[in-house]
Short mmCIF file of C-alpha atoms in Angstrom, two decimals:
data_model
loop_
_atom_site.label_atom_id
_atom_site.label_comp_id
_atom_site.label_asym_id
_atom_site.label_seq_id
_atom_site.Cartn_x
_atom_site.Cartn_y
_atom_site.Cartn_z
CA MET A 6 -88.53 4.10 -27.86
CA THR A 7 -91.55 5.00 -29.96
CA ALA A 8 -95.20 4.33 -29.22
CA LYS A 9 -95.08 1.50 -31.73
CA ASP A 10 -92.09 -0.06 -30.04
CA GLN A 11 -93.68 -0.09 -26.59
CA ASN A 12 -95.11 -3.56 -25.97
CA THR A 13 -98.45 -2.98 -24.27
CA LYS A 14 -101.51 -4.93 -23.27
CA ASP A 15 -104.96 -3.40 -23.25
CA GLN A 16 -106.56 -4.93 -20.21
CA THR A 17 -110.02 -4.57 -18.74
CA PRO A 18 -110.02 -1.26 -16.84
CA LYS A 19 -109.50 -1.54 -13.15
CA THR A 20 -112.37 -0.51 -10.93
CA ASP A 21 -113.40 3.07 -10.34
CA SER A 22 -112.53 2.62 -6.70
CA ASP A 23 -108.94 1.80 -7.67
CA ALA A 24 -108.70 5.04 -9.62
CA ASN A 25 -110.48 7.05 -6.94
CA SER A 26 -108.07 5.83 -4.27
CA LEU A 27 -105.37 7.83 -6.03
CA TRP A 28 -107.50 10.96 -6.04
CA GLY A 29 -108.53 10.60 -2.41
CA GLY A 30 -111.91 11.13 -0.74
CA ARG A 31 -112.91 14.24 -2.67
CA PHE A 32 -114.70 12.20 -5.37
CA ALA A 33 -117.47 9.78 -4.47
CA ALA A 34 -118.16 8.50 -7.98
CA GLY A 35 -115.89 7.30 -10.76
CA PRO A 36 -115.31 9.34 -13.93
CA ALA A 37 -117.77 9.32 -16.78
CA ALA A 38 -116.54 7.42 -19.82
CA ILE A 39 -116.03 10.55 -21.90
CA MET A 40 -114.08 12.22 -19.08
CA GLU A 41 -111.95 9.13 -18.72
CA ALA A 42 -111.20 9.15 -22.44
CA ILE A 43 -110.31 12.82 -22.72
CA ASN A 44 -108.36 12.81 -19.48
CA ALA A 45 -106.22 9.74 -20.15
CA SER A 46 -102.71 10.18 -21.50
CA ILE A 47 -101.40 6.66 -20.95
CA ASP A 48 -101.48 5.89 -24.68
CA PHE A 49 -98.52 8.21 -25.20
CA ASP A 50 -96.94 9.17 -21.87
CA ARG A 51 -96.06 5.54 -21.17
CA LEU A 52 -92.97 6.40 -23.21
CA MET A 53 -91.72 8.28 -20.15
CA TYR A 54 -91.66 5.27 -17.87
CA THR A 55 -87.85 5.25 -17.66
CA GLN A 56 -87.79 8.91 -16.67
CA ASP A 57 -90.65 8.48 -14.18
CA LEU A 58 -88.87 5.60 -12.47
CA ALA A 59 -85.61 7.56 -12.35
CA GLY A 60 -87.36 10.55 -10.79
CA SER A 61 -89.12 8.35 -8.24
CA ARG A 62 -85.87 6.64 -7.24
CA ALA A 63 -84.13 9.99 -6.76
CA HIS A 64 -87.07 11.31 -4.75
CA CYS A 65 -87.24 8.18 -2.59
CA ASN A 66 -83.52 8.24 -1.82
CA MET A 67 -83.73 11.89 -0.87
CA LEU A 68 -86.73 11.27 1.42
CA MET A 69 -84.77 8.55 3.20
CA ALA A 70 -81.63 10.69 3.49
CA GLN A 71 -83.67 13.52 4.99
CA GLY A 72 -85.42 11.21 7.45
CA ILE A 73 -88.81 12.02 5.95
CA ILE A 74 -89.57 8.34 5.35
CA GLY A 75 -88.06 5.31 7.05
CA ASN A 76 -85.41 3.18 5.41
CA ASP A 77 -87.54 0.04 5.48
CA ASP A 78 -90.32 1.71 3.52
CA GLY A 79 -87.81 3.42 1.26
CA HIS A 80 -86.00 0.22 0.34
CA ALA A 81 -89.32 -1.54 -0.25
CA ILE A 82 -90.28 1.26 -2.62
CA LEU A 83 -86.98 1.01 -4.50
CA THR A 84 -87.31 -2.76 -4.81
CA GLY A 85 -90.86 -2.39 -6.09
CA LEU A 86 -89.76 0.20 -8.65
CA ASP A 87 -87.11 -2.20 -9.93
CA GLN A 88 -89.75 -4.90 -10.36
CA ILE A 89 -92.03 -2.51 -12.24
CA GLU A 90 -89.21 -1.53 -14.58
CA GLY A 91 -88.64 -5.17 -15.41
CA GLU A 92 -92.32 -5.76 -16.06
CA ILE A 93 -92.57 -2.80 -18.44
CA ARG A 94 -89.35 -3.71 -20.21
CA ASP A 95 -90.52 -7.31 -20.68
CA GLY A 96 -93.97 -6.32 -21.93
CA LYS A 97 -95.76 -7.79 -18.90
CA PHE A 98 -97.07 -4.54 -17.42
CA GLU A 99 -100.83 -4.00 -17.60
CA TYR A 100 -102.21 -0.64 -18.69
CA SER A 101 -105.68 0.74 -18.09
CA ALA A 102 -107.34 3.97 -19.22
CA ALA A 103 -108.89 4.19 -15.75
CA LEU A 104 -105.46 4.99 -14.33
CA GLU A 105 -104.95 7.89 -16.73
CA ASP A 106 -101.17 8.23 -17.02
CA ILE A 107 -97.86 6.47 -16.48
CA HIS A 108 -97.38 8.10 -13.08
CA MET A 109 -100.62 6.71 -11.65
CA HIS A 110 -99.98 3.33 -13.26
CA ILE A 111 -96.62 3.00 -11.56
CA GLU A 112 -97.99 4.18 -8.21
CA ALA A 113 -100.95 1.77 -8.40
CA ARG A 114 -98.71 -1.15 -9.33
CA LEU A 115 -96.27 -0.25 -6.58
CA HIS A 116 -99.16 -0.41 -4.11
CA GLU A 117 -100.05 -3.87 -5.40
CA ILE A 118 -96.47 -5.04 -4.89
CA ILE A 119 -95.53 -3.54 -1.48
CA GLY A 120 -98.81 -2.41 0.03
CA PRO A 121 -99.50 0.86 1.90
CA ALA A 122 -95.82 1.83 2.05
CA ALA A 123 -96.17 2.79 -1.62
CA GLY A 124 -98.19 5.82 -0.55
CA ARG A 125 -95.12 7.30 1.14
CA LEU A 126 -93.39 7.85 -2.20
CA HIS A 127 -95.67 10.78 -2.98
CA THR A 128 -94.65 12.63 0.19
CA ALA A 129 -93.46 16.17 -0.66
CA ARG A 130 -94.27 15.60 -4.32
CA SER A 131 -97.13 16.51 -6.64
CA ARG A 132 -97.91 15.11 -10.04
CA ASN A 133 -97.24 18.65 -11.27
CA ASP A 134 -93.54 18.63 -10.43
CA GLN A 135 -93.34 14.90 -11.15
CA VAL A 136 -94.63 15.37 -14.72
CA ALA A 137 -92.46 18.43 -15.29
CA THR A 138 -89.40 16.47 -14.15
CA ASP A 139 -90.20 13.41 -16.25
CA PHE A 140 -90.81 15.52 -19.33
CA ARG A 141 -87.57 17.45 -18.91
CA LEU A 142 -85.67 14.21 -18.56
CA TRP A 143 -87.36 12.84 -21.68
CA VAL A 144 -86.63 15.95 -23.75
CA ARG A 145 -83.05 15.94 -22.52
CA ASP A 146 -82.66 12.34 -23.71
CA ALA A 147 -84.31 13.27 -27.02
CA ILE A 148 -81.83 16.12 -27.49
CA ASP A 149 -78.95 13.71 -26.94
CA ASN A 150 -80.41 11.28 -29.49
CA THR A 151 -81.01 14.03 -32.05
CA ASP A 152 -77.50 15.36 -31.52
CA ALA A 153 -75.98 11.93 -32.14
CA ALA A 154 -78.01 11.56 -35.35
CA LEU A 155 -76.91 14.97 -36.57
CA LYS A 156 -73.30 14.10 -35.85
CA ALA A 157 -73.60 11.10 -38.16
CA LEU A 158 -75.10 13.30 -40.87
CA LEU A 159 -72.28 15.81 -40.45
CA GLN A 160 -69.74 13.02 -40.81
CA ALA A 161 -71.35 11.92 -44.06
CA LEU A 162 -71.36 15.49 -45.39
CA ALA A 163 -67.72 16.08 -44.49
CA THR A 164 -66.68 12.77 -46.06
CA ARG A 165 -68.44 13.55 -49.35
CA ALA A 166 -67.08 17.10 -49.27
CA GLU A 167 -63.51 15.88 -49.09
CA GLU A 168 -64.16 13.30 -51.80
CA HIS A 169 -65.60 15.95 -54.13
CA ALA A 170 -63.56 18.98 -53.12
CA ALA A 171 -62.66 19.59 -56.79
CA THR A 172 -65.85 18.34 -58.48
CA VAL A 173 -67.17 21.39 -60.31
CA MET A 174 -70.89 22.10 -60.42
CA PRO A 175 -73.04 25.17 -61.04
CA GLY A 176 -73.85 27.38 -58.11
CA PHE A 177 -77.24 29.05 -58.25
CA THR A 178 -79.05 32.15 -57.15
CA HIS A 179 -82.78 32.41 -57.93
CA LEU A 180 -82.30 28.84 -59.24
CA GLN A 181 -80.42 30.42 -62.14
CA THR A 182 -76.82 29.56 -62.93
CA ALA A 183 -74.65 32.03 -61.05
CA GLN A 184 -71.01 30.96 -60.62
CA PRO A 185 -69.14 27.66 -60.65
CA VAL A 186 -68.62 26.03 -57.26
CA THR A 187 -67.62 22.55 -56.21
CA PHE A 188 -69.90 19.81 -54.98
CA GLY A 189 -67.69 19.56 -51.90
CA HIS A 190 -68.26 23.24 -51.19
CA HIS A 191 -72.00 22.68 -51.56
CA MET A 192 -71.87 19.82 -49.06
CA MET A 193 -69.90 21.95 -46.61
CA ALA A 194 -72.59 24.63 -46.79
CA TYR A 195 -75.04 22.11 -45.38
CA TYR A 196 -72.38 21.03 -42.91
CA GLN A 197 -72.44 24.56 -41.51
CA MET A 198 -76.23 24.56 -41.31
CA PHE A 199 -76.45 21.28 -39.45
CA SER A 200 -73.55 22.30 -37.19
CA ARG A 201 -75.60 25.30 -36.08
CA ASP A 202 -78.51 22.93 -35.44
CA ARG A 203 -76.32 20.93 -33.06
CA SER A 204 -75.30 24.18 -31.38
CA ARG A 205 -78.93 25.19 -30.89
CA LEU A 206 -79.71 21.81 -29.34
CA ALA A 207 -76.72 22.16 -27.01
CA ASP A 208 -77.92 25.60 -25.93
CA CYS A 209 -81.40 24.23 -25.36
CA ARG A 210 -80.05 21.37 -23.27
CA ALA A 211 -77.93 23.65 -21.11
CA ARG A 212 -80.82 26.05 -20.47
CA MET A 213 -83.37 23.35 -19.63
CA ASN A 214 -81.12 21.34 -17.31
CA GLU A 215 -82.78 22.44 -14.08
CA ASN A 216 -84.74 20.24 -11.70
CA PRO A 217 -88.47 20.92 -11.09
CA LEU A 218 -88.74 18.14 -8.49
CA GLY A 219 -89.55 19.58 -5.09
CA ALA A 220 -91.69 22.41 -6.44
CA ALA A 221 -94.66 20.19 -5.52
CA ALA A 222 -98.00 21.45 -6.80
CA LEU A 223 -96.82 25.05 -7.24
CA ALA A 224 -95.74 26.54 -3.92
CA GLY A 225 -93.03 24.18 -2.69
CA THR A 226 -93.42 21.98 0.37
CA SER A 227 -93.16 22.23 4.14
CA PHE A 228 -91.10 19.02 4.34
CA PRO A 229 -87.32 19.48 4.77
CA ILE A 230 -86.42 18.21 1.32
CA ASP A 231 -83.04 18.52 -0.39
CA ARG A 232 -83.70 19.69 -3.94
CA GLN A 233 -80.02 19.82 -4.83
CA ALA A 234 -79.69 16.14 -3.95
CA THR A 235 -82.42 15.12 -6.41
CA ALA A 236 -81.00 17.50 -9.00
CA THR A 237 -77.58 15.87 -8.71
CA ALA A 238 -79.04 12.36 -8.77
CA LEU A 239 -80.90 13.10 -12.00
CA GLY A 240 -78.03 14.87 -13.74
CA PHE A 241 -79.53 18.36 -13.50
CA ASP A 242 -77.22 21.31 -12.94
CA ARG A 243 -79.41 22.88 -10.27
CA PRO A 244 -83.00 23.03 -8.99
CA CYS A 245 -85.46 25.39 -10.69
CA ALA A 246 -85.31 28.66 -8.78
CA ASN A 247 -89.05 29.34 -8.58
CA SER A 248 -91.60 26.69 -7.67
CA MET A 249 -94.38 28.24 -9.76
CA ASP A 250 -92.22 28.53 -12.84
CA ALA A 251 -90.95 24.99 -12.32
CA VAL A 252 -94.39 23.45 -12.89
CA ALA A 253 -95.69 26.04 -15.37
CA ASP A 254 -92.70 26.11 -17.71
CA ARG A 255 -92.67 24.33 -21.05
CA ASP A 256 -90.08 26.62 -22.64
CA PHE A 257 -87.70 23.69 -22.81
CA ALA A 258 -90.09 21.74 -25.03
CA LEU A 259 -90.78 24.79 -27.18
CA GLU A 260 -87.05 25.38 -27.61
CA TYR A 261 -86.52 21.75 -28.55
CA LEU A 262 -89.36 21.88 -31.08
CA SER A 263 -88.02 25.15 -32.44
CA ALA A 264 -84.52 23.74 -32.88
CA CYS A 265 -86.00 20.63 -34.50
CA SER A 266 -88.10 22.77 -36.84
CA ILE A 267 -85.04 24.68 -38.06
CA THR A 268 -83.21 21.39 -38.53
CA ALA A 269 -86.19 20.04 -40.47
CA VAL A 270 -86.11 23.09 -42.73
CA HIS A 271 -82.45 22.40 -43.48
CA ILE A 272 -83.24 18.77 -44.22
CA SER A 273 -86.09 19.86 -46.47
CA ARG A 274 -83.83 22.19 -48.45
CA LEU A 275 -81.23 19.48 -49.02
CA ALA A 276 -83.95 16.96 -49.86
CA GLU A 277 -85.39 19.38 -52.42
CA GLU A 278 -82.01 19.69 -54.09
CA ILE A 279 -81.54 15.93 -54.16
CA VAL A 280 -84.94 15.55 -55.81
CA LEU A 281 -83.90 18.07 -58.47
CA TRP A 282 -80.42 16.60 -58.93
CA ALA A 283 -81.83 13.09 -59.37
CA SER A 284 -84.22 14.14 -62.12
CA PRO A 285 -83.16 12.73 -65.51
CA LEU A 286 -83.41 16.29 -66.83
CA VAL A 287 -80.60 17.33 -64.47
CA ASN A 288 -78.83 14.00 -63.91
CA PHE A 289 -76.37 15.27 -61.31
CA VAL A 290 -76.80 12.27 -59.00
CA ALA A 291 -78.11 8.71 -59.01
CA LEU A 292 -80.03 7.69 -55.91
CA PRO A 293 -79.30 4.43 -54.09
CA ASP A 294 -81.86 1.69 -54.69
CA SER A 295 -82.25 1.31 -50.93
CA LEU A 296 -83.70 4.81 -50.62
CA SER A 297 -85.82 4.88 -53.77
CA THR A 298 -89.07 3.31 -54.91
CA GLY A 299 -90.57 2.28 -58.23
CA SER A 300 -93.87 2.95 -59.90
CA SER A 301 -96.84 0.61 -59.95
CA ILE A 302 -97.42 1.31 -63.64
CA MET A 303 -94.21 2.81 -65.10
CA PRO A 304 -91.36 0.27 -64.96
CA GLN A 305 -88.64 2.81 -65.75
CA LYS A 306 -89.33 5.02 -62.75
CA LYS A 307 -86.94 5.41 -59.82
CA ASN A 308 -88.63 7.78 -57.44
CA PRO A 309 -86.80 9.80 -54.75
CA ASP A 310 -89.43 8.95 -52.14
CA ALA A 311 -87.08 9.02 -49.16
CA ALA A 312 -86.01 12.56 -50.04
CA GLU A 313 -89.61 13.60 -50.66
CA LEU A 314 -90.78 12.17 -47.35
CA ALA A 315 -87.88 13.79 -45.50
CA ARG A 316 -88.91 17.06 -47.14
CA ALA A 317 -92.51 16.55 -46.06
CA LYS A 318 -91.56 15.83 -42.44
CA SER A 319 -90.66 19.49 -42.06
CA GLY A 320 -94.31 20.47 -42.34
CA ARG A 321 -95.29 17.99 -39.67
CA ILE A 322 -92.51 19.09 -37.33
CA ILE A 323 -93.22 22.80 -37.80
CA GLY A 324 -96.89 22.04 -37.17
CA ASN A 325 -95.98 20.39 -33.87
CA LEU A 326 -94.14 23.54 -32.79
CA ASN A 327 -97.19 25.62 -33.68
CA THR A 328 -99.40 23.22 -31.73
CA LEU A 329 -97.50 23.66 -28.49
CA LEU A 330 -97.10 27.41 -28.94
CA ILE A 331 -100.87 27.73 -29.30
CA VAL A 332 -101.51 25.41 -26.34
CA MET A 333 -99.28 27.50 -24.08
CA LYS A 334 -100.10 31.01 -25.26
CA GLY A 335 -103.14 31.66 -23.06
CA LEU A 336 -102.39 29.70 -19.90
CA PRO A 337 -102.31 31.49 -16.56
CA MET A 338 -99.93 30.41 -13.83
CA THR A 339 -99.35 27.67 -13.01
CA TYR A 340 -100.42 24.21 -14.19
CA SER A 341 -103.46 23.61 -16.40
CA LYS A 342 -104.58 20.33 -17.87
CA ASP A 343 -104.03 21.86 -21.32
CA MET A 344 -100.36 21.13 -20.74
CA GLN A 345 -101.04 17.42 -21.11
CA GLU A 346 -101.09 18.23 -24.83
CA ASP A 347 -97.37 19.04 -24.71
CA LYS A 348 -96.15 15.48 -25.10
CA GLU A 349 -97.71 14.09 -28.26
CA PRO A 350 -96.30 16.81 -30.56
CA THR A 351 -92.91 16.53 -28.85
CA PHE A 352 -92.79 12.74 -29.07
CA ASP A 353 -93.92 12.87 -32.69
CA THR A 354 -91.27 15.44 -33.55
CA ALA A 355 -88.50 13.34 -32.08
CA ASP A 356 -89.62 10.29 -34.08
CA SER A 357 -90.23 12.24 -37.31
CA LEU A 358 -86.92 14.07 -37.17
CA ALA A 359 -85.02 10.88 -36.39
CA LEU A 360 -86.43 9.30 -39.56
CA ALA A 361 -85.69 12.35 -41.67
CA ILE A 362 -82.11 12.63 -40.45
CA ALA A 363 -81.48 8.92 -40.97
CA ALA A 364 -82.86 9.08 -44.51
CA MET A 365 -80.77 12.14 -45.32
CA THR A 366 -77.62 10.58 -43.87
CA GLY A 367 -78.13 7.53 -46.04
CA MET A 368 -78.70 9.59 -49.16
CA VAL A 369 -75.65 11.81 -48.62
CA ALA A 370 -73.47 8.77 -48.00
CA GLU A 371 -74.75 6.66 -50.90
CA ILE A 372 -75.73 8.88 -53.83
CA LYS A 373 -73.52 8.51 -56.89
CA VAL A 374 -72.31 11.83 -58.27
CA ASN A 375 -72.28 12.37 -62.03
CA GLU A 376 -69.16 14.54 -62.20
CA ALA A 377 -69.27 14.97 -65.97
CA ALA A 378 -72.87 16.22 -65.95
CA MET A 379 -72.10 18.62 -63.12
CA GLU A 380 -69.05 20.08 -64.86
CA ALA A 381 -70.88 20.46 -68.15
CA ALA A 382 -73.72 22.28 -66.42
CA ALA A 383 -71.27 24.48 -64.52
CA GLY A 384 -70.12 26.03 -67.78
CA GLN A 385 -73.61 26.87 -68.98
CA GLY A 386 -75.39 30.16 -68.42
CA PHE A 387 -72.19 32.23 -68.68
CA SER A 388 -71.25 31.26 -65.15
CA THR A 389 -67.72 32.76 -65.45
CA ALA A 390 -69.01 36.23 -66.25
CA THR A 391 -68.08 37.48 -62.81
CA ASP A 392 -64.55 36.15 -63.31
CA LEU A 393 -64.34 38.20 -66.50
CA ALA A 394 -65.56 41.32 -64.70
CA ASP A 395 -63.12 40.78 -61.86
CA TRP A 396 -60.25 40.40 -64.36
CA VAL A 397 -61.19 43.68 -66.03
CA VAL A 398 -61.13 45.43 -62.67
CA ARG A 399 -57.95 43.77 -61.50
CA VAL A 400 -55.91 44.07 -64.74
CA LEU A 401 -57.35 47.13 -66.49
CA GLY A 402 -58.05 49.07 -63.31
CA VAL A 403 -61.54 50.21 -64.25
CA PRO A 404 -64.29 50.63 -61.63
CA PHE A 405 -66.37 47.52 -61.03
CA ARG A 406 -69.58 49.13 -62.29
CA ARG A 407 -67.85 49.88 -65.62
CA ALA A 408 -66.44 46.33 -65.68
CA HIS A 409 -69.96 45.02 -65.02
CA ASP A 410 -71.22 46.89 -68.07
CA ILE A 411 -68.35 45.66 -70.26
CA THR A 412 -68.99 42.07 -69.19
CA GLY A 413 -72.71 42.40 -69.82
CA GLN A 414 -72.04 43.46 -73.38
CA ILE A 415 -69.67 40.54 -73.91
CA VAL A 416 -72.27 38.13 -72.48
CA ARG A 417 -74.87 39.51 -74.87
CA MET A 418 -72.44 38.99 -77.74
CA ALA A 419 -71.82 35.36 -76.72
CA GLU A 420 -75.54 34.81 -76.38
CA SER A 421 -76.13 36.15 -79.91
CA LYS A 422 -73.45 33.82 -81.23
CA ASN A 423 -74.85 30.91 -79.22
CA CYS A 424 -71.50 30.12 -77.65
CA GLY A 425 -69.77 30.29 -74.30
CA LEU A 426 -67.60 33.20 -73.16
CA GLU A 427 -64.48 31.10 -73.58
CA ASP A 428 -65.48 30.42 -77.20
CA LEU A 429 -65.44 34.10 -78.22
CA SER A 430 -62.38 35.36 -80.01
CA LEU A 431 -60.10 37.96 -78.50
CA ALA A 432 -61.03 40.27 -81.36
CA ASP A 433 -64.72 39.89 -80.49
CA MET A 434 -64.11 40.94 -76.88
CA GLN A 435 -61.83 43.81 -77.91
CA THR A 436 -64.70 45.36 -79.86
CA VAL A 437 -66.26 45.96 -76.43
CA GLU A 438 -63.08 46.80 -74.49
CA ALA A 439 -59.85 47.31 -76.43
CA GLY A 440 -57.66 46.71 -73.40
CA ILE A 441 -58.63 43.05 -73.01
CA THR A 442 -55.73 40.69 -73.75
CA ASP A 443 -55.54 36.95 -74.31
CA GLU A 444 -54.80 36.55 -70.60
CA ILE A 445 -58.54 36.74 -70.14
CA PHE A 446 -58.94 33.14 -71.26
CA ALA A 447 -57.11 31.93 -68.16
CA VAL A 448 -60.07 32.91 -65.95
CA LEU A 449 -62.95 31.81 -68.17
CA GLY A 450 -62.85 28.03 -67.64
CA VAL A 451 -64.93 26.65 -64.77
CA ASN A 452 -61.97 24.92 -63.16
CA ASN A 453 -59.94 28.13 -63.32
CA SER A 454 -62.90 29.95 -61.83
CA VAL A 455 -63.28 27.74 -58.77
CA SER A 456 -59.52 27.60 -58.23
CA SER A 457 -59.39 31.40 -58.10
CA ARG A 458 -61.93 31.67 -55.25
CA THR A 459 -59.31 31.58 -52.53
CA SER A 460 -60.87 34.02 -50.05
CA PHE A 461 -61.67 32.52 -46.64
CA GLY A 462 -64.71 30.31 -46.98
CA GLY A 463 -64.43 30.23 -50.76
CA THR A 464 -64.92 27.33 -53.15
CA ALA A 465 -61.28 26.79 -54.17
CA PRO A 466 -60.70 23.02 -53.98
CA ASP A 467 -57.77 23.32 -51.58
CA LEU A 468 -59.91 25.35 -49.19
CA VAL A 469 -62.80 22.91 -49.44
CA ARG A 470 -60.52 19.95 -48.85
CA ALA A 471 -58.96 21.61 -45.79
CA ALA A 472 -62.39 22.56 -44.42
CA ALA A 473 -63.68 19.00 -44.84
CA GLN A 474 -60.63 17.52 -43.17
CA ALA A 475 -60.88 19.98 -40.29
CA ALA A 476 -64.56 19.13 -39.89
CA GLN A 477 -63.81 15.42 -39.64
CA THR A 478 -61.12 16.06 -37.07
CA ASP A 479 -63.48 18.26 -35.10
CA LEU A 480 -66.18 15.57 -35.14
CA SER A 481 -63.68 12.97 -33.95
CA ASP A 482 -62.41 15.17 -31.12
CA LYS A 483 -65.83 16.14 -29.78
CA ARG A 484 -68.68 14.15 -28.34
#
């Protein structure tokens, strides 16, 4: 759920005394307006209400099981939490900047529903470990959502790769024509990139899946709590091993943002290529109408705005990573209010990346490939020169550096004649190297070139087709 999706009501702030009751007797006066504004996080951390309620339920059940609170109070708390969840879900929950964050809102509302028994929920718990727990749960859910989106993108890439396993196109280095490849092979290159992105997210999830709850403010608690019980209830593998680290750590968010940033870079690279391919000057692909826009003044235009915006999202996402790195870099142990700034960049990244992945998935699935234009371009720029050099090495037995020189001379000859390598006569090529025979013409066509690249991971259509089919099977077999 995004901030825009959350149905909220801006109500008249509750009284200062209501807010102060949560802070206790230390403060005689309410907060100044500017302090209230800078301190409040409810505008964005309300997105964690599901996680906060889950953490509170697990904590309450543990307190009852350990005999720390009575069952009557515990069941009243659980019933009240259920009511609050319904109110938030139905858009009937009232928010106030005076109550600062989602945690205080839920506690205040719980007190309104069940009375003083609500105060027992915070036994053996601080907002420090509560926030850390909620945020871990939220990031864990975000990882699962991002992973599912990437899986759909991978499926689209593998499907197009199989479809175009033999569609020849130019491969580039330095954005100069290098060697012929297939469009399917190109798609599978991105498949590998996004597969690694899923792997990074899985690593991040496994490493972060520890429970901060029970660390309290920073030093643990004197109550006989069962941290493993709350860890199990919340789907964590284990409790965090050190109470100070549990509340001070935001590595999990940094790792998530880092993995998202790398994914965004991959999306940006593919988006850049789609923008180039869709240009009338290149004409490799036609974009779907559903992911394009027109011009307000030029009727003929079909702009690749979805690709451009997906490309631009990478800057925003990388900026969010930098934001949190800079927030965290100078903080002493353990918790500082600076860490409230961890959520907005993380929430924004999850939303921005979800949009970018969805746009890219749609484009990969729906673009129309101009096979004729791709094949024609694949033969330009003497793209089979390496095939010629390899043939000279393989058949004539000369060292590759000598074959490289021979091929360079033949390329220069073709360039002077304004023709392709395959258009030169055998006699022309024999003026450079007398041993060349007419067998050379079997390797100079672009289709012959790609078919010859049979080394593991190569662009030969049979290899590409097998790789795409294996990828689809792998995606079907795994989560």
